Tab-separated table of C-alpha atoms in Angstrom:
chain	number	residue	atom	x	y	z
Y	131	UNK	CA	97.242	-159.616	31.382
Y	132	UNK	CA	97.142	-161.262	34.400
Y	133	UNK	CA	97.919	-158.504	37.225
Y	134	UNK	CA	95.408	-156.357	35.603
Y	135	UNK	CA	92.452	-158.462	36.240
Y	136	UNK	CA	93.397	-159.541	39.623
Y	137	UNK	CA	93.377	-155.790	40.552
Y	138	UNK	CA	90.159	-154.807	39.284
Y	139	UNK	CA	89.271	-158.134	41.219
Y	140	UNK	CA	90.048	-157.423	44.204
Y	141	UNK	CA	88.438	-153.897	44.186
Y	142	UNK	CA	85.462	-155.341	42.855
Y	143	UNK	CA	85.006	-157.843	45.466
Y	144	UNK	CA	86.425	-154.820	48.468
Y	145	UNK	CA	83.687	-152.484	47.172
Y	146	UNK	CA	80.955	-155.797	47.528
Y	147	UNK	CA	79.810	-156.674	50.379
Y	148	UNK	CA	79.921	-161.116	50.267
Y	149	UNK	CA	80.421	-160.889	46.935
Y	150	UNK	CA	80.459	-164.396	45.622
Y	151	UNK	CA	81.810	-165.121	42.017
Y	152	UNK	CA	80.870	-167.227	38.561
Y	153	UNK	CA	81.375	-167.242	35.210
Y	154	UNK	CA	79.434	-165.316	32.598
Y	155	UNK	CA	79.212	-165.017	29.355
Y	156	UNK	CA	82.766	-166.936	29.558
Y	157	UNK	CA	84.209	-163.841	31.543
Y	158	UNK	CA	84.616	-163.269	35.638
Y	159	UNK	CA	81.955	-162.096	36.665
Y	160	UNK	CA	81.385	-161.056	40.736
Y	161	UNK	CA	77.497	-160.531	42.246
Y	162	UNK	CA	75.594	-160.643	45.014
Y	163	UNK	CA	73.229	-162.486	46.301
Y	164	UNK	CA	73.167	-164.866	43.657
Y	165	UNK	CA	72.959	-161.649	41.136
Y	166	UNK	CA	75.620	-159.997	38.908
Y	167	UNK	CA	77.627	-157.059	40.005
Y	168	UNK	CA	79.942	-156.093	37.163
Y	169	UNK	CA	81.789	-158.438	34.478
Y	170	UNK	CA	85.021	-157.887	33.903
Y	171	UNK	CA	87.114	-159.442	29.820
Y	172	UNK	CA	90.471	-158.490	28.813
Y	173	UNK	CA	90.320	-157.950	24.938
Y	174	UNK	CA	93.268	-158.036	22.432
Y	175	UNK	CA	93.571	-153.687	23.088
Y	176	UNK	CA	91.872	-152.875	25.900
Y	177	UNK	CA	89.822	-154.583	29.637
Y	178	UNK	CA	86.326	-154.132	29.924
Y	179	UNK	CA	84.245	-153.059	33.092
Y	180	UNK	CA	80.872	-153.431	32.788
Y	181	UNK	CA	77.555	-152.801	33.217
Y	182	UNK	CA	78.647	-149.068	34.632
Y	183	UNK	CA	75.446	-148.019	36.820
Y	184	UNK	CA	74.260	-144.268	36.130
Y	185	UNK	CA	75.267	-142.048	38.729
Y	186	UNK	CA	75.828	-138.172	39.666
Y	187	UNK	CA	77.252	-136.001	37.729
Y	188	UNK	CA	80.407	-135.915	39.514
Y	189	UNK	CA	80.743	-140.211	38.759
Y	190	UNK	CA	79.342	-139.662	35.142
Y	191	UNK	CA	82.516	-137.161	35.166
Y	192	UNK	CA	84.441	-139.895	35.991
Y	193	UNK	CA	84.119	-142.636	34.211
Y	194	UNK	CA	83.341	-140.112	31.386
Y	195	UNK	CA	86.899	-141.252	29.115
Y	196	UNK	CA	86.074	-144.238	30.022
Y	197	UNK	CA	83.074	-144.816	28.452
Y	198	UNK	CA	82.960	-146.801	25.817
Y	199	UNK	CA	79.377	-148.227	25.718
Y	200	UNK	CA	76.371	-147.249	27.290
Y	201	UNK	CA	76.671	-149.139	29.716
Y	202	UNK	CA	80.629	-150.718	29.480
Y	203	UNK	CA	83.987	-149.267	30.465
Y	204	UNK	CA	87.118	-149.006	28.394
Y	205	UNK	CA	90.709	-149.000	29.590
Y	206	UNK	CA	92.926	-148.554	26.295
Y	207	UNK	CA	95.876	-152.151	27.290
Y	208	UNK	CA	99.227	-149.767	27.980
Y	209	UNK	CA	97.454	-147.536	30.030
Y	210	UNK	CA	97.626	-146.884	34.136
Y	211	UNK	CA	94.052	-148.438	34.972
Y	212	UNK	CA	91.890	-146.640	37.187
Y	213	UNK	CA	91.146	-149.281	39.445
Y	214	UNK	CA	89.464	-147.090	42.515
Y	215	UNK	CA	86.964	-145.748	39.145
Y	216	UNK	CA	86.016	-149.767	39.308
Y	217	UNK	CA	85.773	-149.998	42.498
Y	218	UNK	CA	83.646	-146.493	43.362
Y	219	UNK	CA	81.399	-148.481	39.602
Y	220	UNK	CA	80.937	-151.766	41.749
Y	221	UNK	CA	79.548	-150.648	44.498
Y	222	UNK	CA	77.600	-148.449	43.496
Y	223	UNK	CA	75.276	-151.295	40.993
Y	224	UNK	CA	75.672	-153.342	44.295
Y	225	UNK	CA	78.043	-152.412	47.589
Y	226	UNK	CA	77.950	-151.199	50.326
């Protein structure tokens, strides 16, 4: 599980200039200028990333298979995690 969480962290930090980090709600959080950008956590059967920003139609189609709630991406364990998509979500929420 740690390699998956580390790669999520790496992708999110790369997408957010001057990214900071903190624990918020008991889970890792990427921040920018003191404000949260994205939270991520591992659970028993999946990894979640939230909140997911709204985006154009193409972005909405891209995240649709992973959308578990209106603002949560859910990636089942044992399947490939689309890390680049996590980077895009972080970038749209508070990045470059």
